[in-house]
Amino acid sequence: MTDRRGAGTSCGGQTLANKILWRALSVFSFIVLVGLVALPQSAKAQSFIINSFEVEGNRRIETSTIITRTGIEPGQTVTAGELNDAFQRLLDSGVFETVELTPRGNTLVIEVQEYPTINQISVEGNRRVKDDVLLEAISSEPRRVFTPQVAEADADLIAQIYSAQGRVSATVIPRIIRRSDNRVDLVFEVSEGTTIEVERVSFVGNRAFTDRRLRRVLESKQANILRTFIRSDTFIGDRIEFDKQVIRDFYLSRGYVDFRVNSTNVEFTQERDAFFLVMNITEGQKFSFGNITTVSEIPGVNAAEYQAALKIKPGVTYTPSLVENSIARQERLGLKQGVDFLRVEPRVTRNARELTLDVEFVLTRGPRIFVERIDIEGNTTTLDRVIRRQFDTVEGDPFNPREIRQAAERIRALGFFANAEVEPREGSTPSQVIVDVDVEEQPTGSLSLGGSFSASDGFGIAVGLTETNFLGRGQTLGLNLSTAQDSEQYSLNFTEPFLLGRRLQFDVGLGLATTNSSFASFDTDSLFFRPQLSYAIGELSSLRLRYEWDRSEMTQQDNEVNGVVVASEIAQGERTTSALGVSYVYDSRRGGLNPNAGVLFEVGVDAAGLGGDNEFFQTTARAIAQTRVLSEEVVLRASFELGALHWTGDDFSRTVDRFVLGPSTFRGFEPAGLGPRDLSNGQDDAIGGNYYWVARFESDFPLGLPEELGLRGGVFYDVGNLYNLDDVNTAGADIVGEDGSVRHVVGVSVLWTTPFGPLRFNFSKAIVKEDFDQEQNFDLTIQARF
C-alpha cells in the first residue's frame, strides 16, 4: 500500500512540472505573437514631415500642378495612408501612366510617367463603314492625351456601329505605335466579320393573320434570294423592341384590344451563321364599337350636341385612333362654343359575350391652366410664324394637352426639321405653362433626276429643282423640266400653304408644253397659267377653286396629210381659253373609319368664256372604292370616271379641247386608240369625243415571292365608251364611231416596286371593240426618281 502511494506522488510531480512548462511556452508564444502583430501597426502609424518636393519625369504638366494635385502642403506631417491618398489622386487625374511617391528625409520625391499625346488616329481593316463615320463617333482626338480607358471605350463604340449593321461578331482592338517626344499613333484594328441574317421570321399564336401578312408589318425581314443585295434581313437587336410595338399597334388598330406579345425568341441556327426570330403572341378576340353615348358633368353643356358631333357608329371595328378623333371633335366643339377647359374622358365598358366595347364620353371640366407663352428655339432659317401657325393655341388660351400633341405632329410633318420636340413645362405660376419647341433644321431643297417610259410619249427624262421652305417661309417653289420623244413640258410652280395667315392653300403654275406624238397627225404648242385655292371644309373633304388661262395651237406635222376634221382645226390657229372651275374632293382612303377600306369621290365643273376664244362648260367626275380582304393580302378596287363637254361658242371645238382617252384611263388601247375617227383623205385620225365614261375593276395580290422583291400580280376588267361629236366641223369628213359602243377589256398585270420607282406591266385583250379601234395588248409604264 505504501509503495503505491509513493509512486503516485512521483508521477503527480512530473505532471505538474509539465503543466508549468507548457504554460511558460504559451505565455512566450503570446508575447511573440503580440509583438509580430504590433510591428505592422507601428509601420502604418509611421509619419513623415514633408518640407520640400522633387518632381521627376514630367514634360507637359507643370511641377506646381503636380504638387498641388497631391494635396500635401510644405511642412505638413503626413502618414503612410495620406501618402497613398496622394498617390491615388495623381493616378485619378488621368494624365499619368505611372506614379511613384518616395519620402527621402523631409523631401517627397514624386516620379511620374505621363501618358503620351495622340499624334494621329487611323482605322484599319474596315471596308463596310467609312473612316469618317467611325472617327466621328469616337471620343479620342489628335493632340489630346491618350488613355487606355478612352481607347477601349472608343473600340466598343466602333463595335456597336458594326453590330447595328448586323455584324455582331465584329471585333475592334486599339493599338498604339510609339513615336518620339512621347507621342503615339492610335490605330483601331477592325475585324468586321460577317453579317448575321435572320433566316426565318415566324409567329406562334396568330390565327386572324398569316405569317406572311405579319412579316410585312415588322421592320425585321427574313433572308431570301436577294440577301446579297438587300440588307433588311440583317439581324439588328434594337429592331426587336420596335417590331413588338408596331405589331401591337397593328392589332390594336384592327380591334384586338387584348393583344399581347408573350415572348420574342432569337436563337442561332445550328450552323451559328444566322438567327431564327420567333414571336409568340396572343391575339385575343376582335371587338367592335357597341353603344356610343355622351354625358355631361358641366352645367349648361348639352350632351346631345356633342353626341351629334361624333362620326363613329356601333358595329365599326374598334380602334383607339377613332376614340382619339372623337375626343378631338368634341373638344373643338367646346372651343367653338366657348366652353373653356373642357376635357373629354372616354369610359369603356366591355361586353365579352357580344364582343363589343361600349364607349361613354364624359364631358368634364379640366384644371384651369393657361398657356403663358410658346418658346421656339433651334430655327435659324425657318421663321417663327411658320412654326407658330401649326398651333391652334396662342398665348393666353386654355392649355389643352391633346392640341399640343397634335401641333407637334403637324410640325414634324412639315419636313423642315430633322428633329422637333414640343414639351410643356410649368410657367411663372402653377396655373400657367410654357410650351417649349426645340427644332433641328435640315436641308429642304432637292434636285431630282428622273426617267420615264410610256406608250404615249416614249422614253423621257425629267429634271426637277424644288425648295419646300422657300426663304424660311414654308412656301414651295419648284422648277420642272420634262422632255420625252413625243412631248416636252417646262413649268414653274409656287405654293403658299397659309394664305393670309389662314389654312388656305394657294398654288400657281406657269408652263410651256409641246407634243409631237406618233399617235396623232398633228403637233401642239401651249402656254398656260393656272392659279388655284384649296381649303378643307371637313376632316376628309376639301374644295378647290381654280382659274386657267391657256393659249394653244395645233400645227401640221412635217410631210403629213391630215383628214378633213384635223385640217380644219389646224386652220383655226392659236386659240385662248379663260376658264373658272371648282372641284369638290372627298377622300377616306387614309383617314376614314376603316383602315383597310376607303373611297375617293371628286367632281369638278369648269366654265370657259370669261374672255378668250373658247366658250364651254365641262364636267368631270370620278369615284374610287377599295378594300383589303383575305388577311389584308388582296386589294380590291373599283373606279368609275366620266366627263362631259358642252360647247357654247360660235366656233367649232378642236381635238385638243375634247376628251381623248389613253392607256392610263382605258387599258387595252393605244393612246387615242378608241372613239370617233376621221378616215377622210386616206387618214385614220383620232378626233376625241364630247362624252366618255369608264368603269375599271381590278385586284392585286401577292405572288408568294419574298416581299423584298416588290412583285405583286393583278387582274383587271375595263369597260367604257367615248362618243359624240356635237359642235365639231365634220363637213366632208368620213366619220366612224360618232355614236360609240361599249368596249370591254380584260387583262393581267405585274406590279414591281423597284428602288428606282414603280413599274407596271399590263397584258390585255379587248374582248369587245370596234374594227377601227387601235388595240394595244402590252403596256409598260416606268417612272423613276433619283
mmCIF file of N, CA, C and O in Angstrom, residues 664-727:
data_model
loop_
_atom_site.group_PDB
_atom_site.id
_atom_site.type_symbol
_atom_site.label_atom_id
_atom_site.label_comp_id
_atom_site.label_asym_id
_atom_site.label_seq_id
_atom_site.Cartn_x
_atom_site.Cartn_y
_atom_site.Cartn_z
ATOM 1 N N SER A 664 -53.779 55.122 -119.558
ATOM 2 C CA SER A 664 -53.932 55.368 -118.131
ATOM 3 C C SER A 664 -55.394 55.454 -117.716
ATOM 4 O O SER A 664 -55.734 55.263 -116.543
ATOM 5 N N THR A 665 -56.276 55.740 -118.697
ATOM 6 C CA THR A 665 -57.712 55.828 -118.418
ATOM 7 C C THR A 665 -58.444 54.557 -118.833
ATOM 8 O O THR A 665 -59.295 54.050 -118.095
ATOM 9 N N PHE A 666 -58.111 54.043 -120.004
ATOM 10 C CA PHE A 666 -58.770 52.847 -120.533
ATOM 11 C C PHE A 666 -57.667 51.942 -121.091
ATOM 12 O O PHE A 666 -57.070 52.235 -122.126
ATOM 13 N N ARG A 667 -57.406 50.850 -120.372
ATOM 14 C CA ARG A 667 -56.337 49.952 -120.794
ATOM 15 C C ARG A 667 -56.772 49.115 -121.997
ATOM 16 O O ARG A 667 -57.948 48.919 -122.239
ATOM 17 N N GLY A 668 -55.776 48.621 -122.720
ATOM 18 C CA GLY A 668 -56.054 47.739 -123.850
ATOM 19 C C GLY A 668 -56.071 48.440 -125.189
ATOM 20 O O GLY A 668 -56.219 47.763 -126.227
ATOM 21 N N PHE A 669 -55.915 49.767 -125.208
ATOM 22 C CA PHE A 669 -55.926 50.513 -126.461
ATOM 23 C C PHE A 669 -54.736 51.472 -126.489
ATOM 24 O O PHE A 669 -54.238 51.919 -125.457
ATOM 25 N N GLU A 670 -54.306 51.791 -127.713
ATOM 26 C CA GLU A 670 -53.255 52.771 -127.883
ATOM 27 C C GLU A 670 -53.739 54.143 -127.405
ATOM 28 O O GLU A 670 -54.946 54.360 -127.252
ATOM 29 N N PRO A 671 -52.814 55.081 -127.194
ATOM 30 C CA PRO A 671 -53.253 56.453 -126.919
ATOM 31 C C PRO A 671 -54.149 56.943 -128.046
ATOM 32 O O PRO A 671 -53.799 56.849 -129.227
ATOM 33 N N ALA A 672 -55.337 57.432 -127.676
ATOM 34 C CA ALA A 672 -56.353 57.855 -128.653
ATOM 35 C C ALA A 672 -56.735 56.698 -129.565
ATOM 36 O O ALA A 672 -57.078 56.904 -130.730
ATOM 37 N N GLY A 673 -56.694 55.493 -129.016
ATOM 38 C CA GLY A 673 -56.957 54.316 -129.840
ATOM 39 C C GLY A 673 -58.406 53.926 -129.935
ATOM 40 O O GLY A 673 -58.732 52.986 -130.679
ATOM 41 N N LEU A 674 -59.302 54.554 -129.202
ATOM 42 C CA LEU A 674 -60.723 54.247 -129.306
ATOM 43 C C LEU A 674 -61.515 55.535 -129.379
ATOM 44 O O LEU A 674 -61.029 56.606 -128.993
ATOM 45 N N GLY A 675 -62.707 55.444 -129.890
ATOM 46 C CA GLY A 675 -63.564 56.604 -130.033
ATOM 47 C C GLY A 675 -63.700 57.024 -131.476
ATOM 48 O O GLY A 675 -63.202 56.358 -132.400
ATOM 49 N N PRO A 676 -64.396 58.133 -131.721
ATOM 50 C CA PRO A 676 -64.628 58.591 -133.100
ATOM 51 C C PRO A 676 -63.318 58.824 -133.860
ATOM 52 O O PRO A 676 -62.320 59.294 -133.295
ATOM 53 N N ARG A 677 -63.337 58.516 -135.169
ATOM 54 C CA ARG A 677 -62.153 58.682 -136.006
ATOM 55 C C ARG A 677 -62.574 59.283 -137.351
ATOM 56 O O ARG A 677 -63.705 59.084 -137.830
ATOM 57 N N ASP A 678 -61.657 60.016 -137.973
ATOM 58 C CA ASP A 678 -61.859 60.612 -139.290
ATOM 59 C C ASP A 678 -61.006 59.852 -140.298
ATOM 60 O O ASP A 678 -59.768 59.850 -140.204
ATOM 61 N N LEU A 679 -61.678 59.186 -141.252
ATOM 62 C CA LEU A 679 -60.980 58.368 -142.250
ATOM 63 C C LEU A 679 -60.832 59.074 -143.590
ATOM 64 O O LEU A 679 -60.427 58.451 -144.588
ATOM 65 N N SER A 680 -61.165 60.361 -143.652
ATOM 66 C CA SER A 680 -61.094 61.080 -144.924
ATOM 67 C C SER A 680 -59.644 61.276 -145.353
ATOM 68 O O SER A 680 -58.714 61.248 -144.526
ATOM 69 N N ASN A 681 -59.473 61.505 -146.664
ATOM 70 C CA ASN A 681 -58.153 61.715 -147.253
ATOM 71 C C ASN A 681 -57.198 60.556 -146.993
ATOM 72 O O ASN A 681 -55.973 60.737 -146.918
ATOM 73 N N GLY A 682 -57.785 59.365 -146.802
ATOM 74 C CA GLY A 682 -56.958 58.185 -146.577
ATOM 75 C C GLY A 682 -56.279 58.162 -145.219
ATOM 76 O O GLY A 682 -55.358 57.371 -144.993
ATOM 77 N N GLN A 683 -56.735 59.011 -144.288
ATOM 78 C CA GLN A 683 -56.125 59.077 -142.965
ATOM 79 C C GLN A 683 -56.947 58.288 -141.949
ATOM 80 O O GLN A 683 -58.041 57.812 -142.232
ATOM 81 N N ASP A 684 -56.390 58.170 -140.774
ATOM 82 C CA ASP A 684 -57.072 57.494 -139.663
ATOM 83 C C ASP A 684 -56.818 58.329 -138.412
ATOM 84 O O ASP A 684 -56.033 57.970 -137.548
ATOM 85 N N ASP A 685 -57.489 59.478 -138.338
ATOM 86 C CA ASP A 685 -57.242 60.452 -137.269
ATOM 87 C C ASP A 685 -58.211 60.226 -136.110
ATOM 88 O O ASP A 685 -59.431 60.205 -136.295
ATOM 89 N N ALA A 686 -57.649 60.105 -134.911
ATOM 90 C CA ALA A 686 -58.482 60.099 -133.706
ATOM 91 C C ALA A 686 -58.836 61.539 -133.385
ATOM 92 O O ALA A 686 -57.956 62.405 -133.278
ATOM 93 N N ILE A 687 -60.127 61.816 -133.225
ATOM 94 C CA ILE A 687 -60.561 63.205 -133.029
ATOM 95 C C ILE A 687 -61.288 63.415 -131.698
ATOM 96 O O ILE A 687 -61.856 64.477 -131.455
ATOM 97 N N GLY A 688 -61.254 62.393 -130.796
ATOM 98 C CA GLY A 688 -61.838 62.570 -129.479
ATOM 99 C C GLY A 688 -63.342 62.613 -129.484
ATOM 100 O O GLY A 688 -63.993 62.389 -130.517
ATOM 101 N N GLY A 689 -63.923 62.887 -128.318
ATOM 102 C CA GLY A 689 -65.371 62.955 -128.194
ATOM 103 C C GLY A 689 -65.776 63.874 -127.065
ATOM 104 O O GLY A 689 -64.975 64.234 -126.199
ATOM 105 N N ASN A 690 -67.043 64.251 -127.050
ATOM 106 C CA ASN A 690 -67.554 65.168 -126.028
ATOM 107 C C ASN A 690 -67.945 64.464 -124.731
ATOM 108 O O ASN A 690 -68.018 65.117 -123.682
ATOM 109 N N TYR A 691 -68.201 63.154 -124.800
ATOM 110 C CA TYR A 691 -68.624 62.416 -123.615
ATOM 111 C C TYR A 691 -67.816 61.121 -123.500
ATOM 112 O O TYR A 691 -67.492 60.487 -124.514
ATOM 113 N N TYR A 692 -67.547 60.761 -122.277
ATOM 114 C CA TYR A 692 -66.919 59.458 -122.054
ATOM 115 C C TYR A 692 -67.285 58.964 -120.661
ATOM 116 O O TYR A 692 -67.609 59.737 -119.765
ATOM 117 N N TRP A 693 -67.234 57.657 -120.521
ATOM 118 C CA TRP A 693 -67.339 57.040 -119.199
ATOM 119 C C TRP A 693 -66.523 55.749 -119.220
ATOM 120 O O TRP A 693 -66.436 55.066 -120.241
ATOM 121 N N VAL A 694 -65.897 55.452 -118.109
ATOM 122 C CA VAL A 694 -65.056 54.261 -117.979
ATOM 123 C C VAL A 694 -65.237 53.700 -116.575
ATOM 124 O O VAL A 694 -65.199 54.450 -115.587
ATOM 125 N N ALA A 695 -65.477 52.395 -116.499
ATOM 126 C CA ALA A 695 -65.509 51.686 -115.215
ATOM 127 C C ALA A 695 -64.358 50.688 -115.199
ATOM 128 O O ALA A 695 -64.169 49.933 -116.156
ATOM 129 N N ARG A 696 -63.589 50.701 -114.123
ATOM 130 C CA ARG A 696 -62.436 49.801 -114.003
ATOM 131 C C ARG A 696 -62.573 48.972 -112.736
ATOM 132 O O ARG A 696 -62.819 49.519 -111.653
ATOM 133 N N PHE A 697 -62.364 47.679 -112.875
ATOM 134 C CA PHE A 697 -62.406 46.761 -111.747
ATOM 135 C C PHE A 697 -61.087 45.976 -111.742
ATOM 136 O O PHE A 697 -60.723 45.379 -112.760
ATOM 137 N N GLU A 698 -60.421 46.002 -110.625
ATOM 138 C CA GLU A 698 -59.103 45.359 -110.591
ATOM 139 C C GLU A 698 -58.808 44.823 -109.197
ATOM 140 O O GLU A 698 -59.425 45.222 -108.192
ATOM 141 N N SER A 699 -57.857 43.930 -109.183
ATOM 142 C CA SER A 699 -57.395 43.340 -107.931
ATOM 143 C C SER A 699 -55.906 43.080 -108.059
ATOM 144 O O SER A 699 -55.425 42.679 -109.125
ATOM 145 N N ASP A 700 -55.172 43.334 -106.994
ATOM 146 C CA ASP A 700 -53.761 42.936 -106.970
ATOM 147 C C ASP A 700 -53.515 42.104 -105.720
ATOM 148 O O ASP A 700 -54.166 42.282 -104.685
ATOM 149 N N PHE A 701 -52.573 41.193 -105.822
ATOM 150 C CA PHE A 701 -52.392 40.168 -104.802
ATOM 151 C C PHE A 701 -50.939 39.721 -104.794
ATOM 152 O O PHE A 701 -50.197 39.918 -105.784
ATOM 153 N N PRO A 702 -50.474 39.128 -103.691
ATOM 154 C CA PRO A 702 -49.084 38.655 -103.628
ATOM 155 C C PRO A 702 -48.895 37.426 -104.513
ATOM 156 O O PRO A 702 -49.828 36.654 -104.753
ATOM 157 N N LEU A 703 -47.674 37.253 -104.981
ATOM 158 C CA LEU A 703 -47.334 36.116 -105.835
ATOM 159 C C LEU A 703 -46.606 35.021 -105.065
ATOM 160 O O LEU A 703 -46.134 34.058 -105.669
ATOM 161 N N GLY A 704 -46.521 35.177 -103.738
ATOM 162 C CA GLY A 704 -45.831 34.171 -102.944
ATOM 163 C C GLY A 704 -44.325 34.326 -102.961
ATOM 164 O O GLY A 704 -43.609 33.478 -102.434
ATOM 165 N N LEU A 705 -43.822 35.413 -103.546
ATOM 166 C CA LEU A 705 -42.390 35.671 -103.603
ATOM 167 C C LEU A 705 -41.971 36.518 -102.407
ATOM 168 O O LEU A 705 -42.811 37.122 -101.747
ATOM 169 N N PRO A 706 -40.669 36.548 -102.090
ATOM 170 C CA PRO A 706 -40.225 37.387 -100.967
ATOM 171 C C PRO A 706 -40.679 38.833 -101.134
ATOM 172 O O PRO A 706 -40.667 39.380 -102.244
ATOM 173 N N GLU A 707 -41.071 39.430 -100.023
ATOM 174 C CA GLU A 707 -41.599 40.792 -100.060
ATOM 175 C C GLU A 707 -40.596 41.774 -100.620
ATOM 176 O O GLU A 707 -40.951 42.736 -101.312
ATOM 177 N N GLU A 708 -39.284 41.519 -100.345
ATOM 178 C CA GLU A 708 -38.263 42.450 -100.787
ATOM 179 C C GLU A 708 -38.170 42.542 -102.306
ATOM 180 O O GLU A 708 -37.632 43.507 -102.843
ATOM 181 N N LEU A 709 -38.673 41.547 -103.017
ATOM 182 C CA LEU A 709 -38.679 41.618 -104.467
ATOM 183 C C LEU A 709 -39.624 42.701 -104.975
ATOM 184 O O LEU A 709 -39.439 43.240 -106.063
ATOM 185 N N GLY A 710 -40.642 43.012 -104.204
ATOM 186 C CA GLY A 710 -41.586 44.053 -104.597
ATOM 187 C C GLY A 710 -42.508 43.659 -105.728
ATOM 188 O O GLY A 710 -43.051 44.528 -106.413
ATOM 189 N N LEU A 711 -42.707 42.366 -105.950
ATOM 190 C CA LEU A 711 -43.528 41.896 -107.059
ATOM 191 C C LEU A 711 -44.900 41.467 -106.569
ATOM 192 O O LEU A 711 -45.024 40.729 -105.590
ATOM 193 N N ARG A 712 -45.933 41.949 -107.251
ATOM 194 C CA ARG A 712 -47.301 41.532 -106.995
ATOM 195 C C ARG A 712 -47.988 41.301 -108.338
ATOM 196 O O ARG A 712 -47.581 41.861 -109.368
ATOM 197 N N GLY A 713 -49.022 40.491 -108.316
ATOM 198 C CA GLY A 713 -49.794 40.231 -109.517
ATOM 199 C C GLY A 713 -51.113 40.966 -109.486
ATOM 200 O O GLY A 713 -51.547 41.489 -108.450
ATOM 201 N N GLY A 714 -51.773 41.042 -110.624
ATOM 202 C CA GLY A 714 -53.054 41.712 -110.692
ATOM 203 C C GLY A 714 -53.880 41.247 -111.869
ATOM 204 O O GLY A 714 -53.344 40.707 -112.853
ATOM 205 N N VAL A 715 -55.176 41.423 -111.755
ATOM 206 C CA VAL A 715 -56.107 41.182 -112.854
ATOM 207 C C VAL A 715 -57.021 42.392 -112.951
ATOM 208 O O VAL A 715 -57.246 43.094 -111.954
ATOM 209 N N PHE A 716 -57.535 42.661 -114.149
ATOM 210 C CA PHE A 716 -58.396 43.828 -114.300
ATOM 211 C C PHE A 716 -59.422 43.592 -115.406
ATOM 212 O O PHE A 716 -59.252 42.742 -116.292
ATOM 213 N N TYR A 717 -60.483 44.393 -115.309
ATOM 214 C CA TYR A 717 -61.541 44.410 -116.310
ATOM 215 C C TYR A 717 -61.978 45.851 -116.471
ATOM 216 O O TYR A 717 -62.389 46.499 -115.512
ATOM 217 N N ASP A 718 -61.840 46.379 -117.693
ATOM 218 C CA ASP A 718 -62.227 47.758 -118.000
ATOM 219 C C ASP A 718 -63.380 47.757 -118.995
ATOM 220 O O ASP A 718 -63.394 46.954 -119.942
ATOM 221 N N VAL A 719 -64.307 48.657 -118.795
ATOM 222 C CA VAL A 719 -65.434 48.798 -119.704
ATOM 223 C C VAL A 719 -65.757 50.282 -119.829
ATOM 224 O O VAL A 719 -65.683 51.023 -118.840
ATOM 225 N N GLY A 720 -66.062 50.736 -121.046
ATOM 226 C CA GLY A 720 -66.369 52.151 -121.200
ATOM 227 C C GLY A 720 -66.631 52.535 -122.639
ATOM 228 O O GLY A 720 -66.686 51.699 -123.541
ATOM 229 N N ASN A 721 -66.775 53.846 -122.848
ATOM 230 C CA ASN A 721 -67.118 54.351 -124.172
ATOM 231 C C ASN A 721 -66.698 55.812 -124.267
ATOM 232 O O ASN A 721 -66.650 56.540 -123.256
ATOM 233 N N LEU A 722 -66.387 56.261 -125.513
ATOM 234 C CA LEU A 722 -66.079 57.632 -125.843
ATOM 235 C C LEU A 722 -66.857 57.971 -127.115
ATOM 236 O O LEU A 722 -66.719 57.288 -128.128
ATOM 237 N N TYR A 723 -67.670 59.045 -127.073
ATOM 238 C CA TYR A 723 -68.577 59.285 -128.199
ATOM 239 C C TYR A 723 -68.999 60.748 -128.255
ATOM 240 O O TYR A 723 -68.612 61.546 -127.412
ATOM 241 N N ASN A 724 -69.818 61.086 -129.283
ATOM 242 C CA ASN A 724 -70.463 62.377 -129.519
ATOM 243 C C ASN A 724 -69.489 63.387 -130.130
ATOM 244 O O ASN A 724 -68.423 63.669 -129.581
ATOM 245 N N LEU A 725 -69.944 63.966 -131.269
ATOM 246 C CA LEU A 725 -69.154 64.974 -131.974
ATOM 247 C C LEU A 725 -69.978 66.235 -132.253
ATOM 248 O O LEU A 725 -69.805 66.876 -133.289
ATOM 249 N N ASP A 726 -70.870 66.598 -131.337
ATOM 250 C CA ASP A 726 -71.608 67.853 -131.487
ATOM 251 C C ASP A 726 -70.622 69.021 -131.518
ATOM 252 O O ASP A 726 -69.598 69.027 -130.808
ATOM 253 N N ASP A 727 -70.951 70.040 -132.332
ATOM 254 C CA ASP A 727 -70.131 71.236 -132.455
ATOM 255 C C ASP A 727 -68.721 70.935 -132.969
ATOM 256 O O ASP A 727 -67.742 71.592 -132.591
#
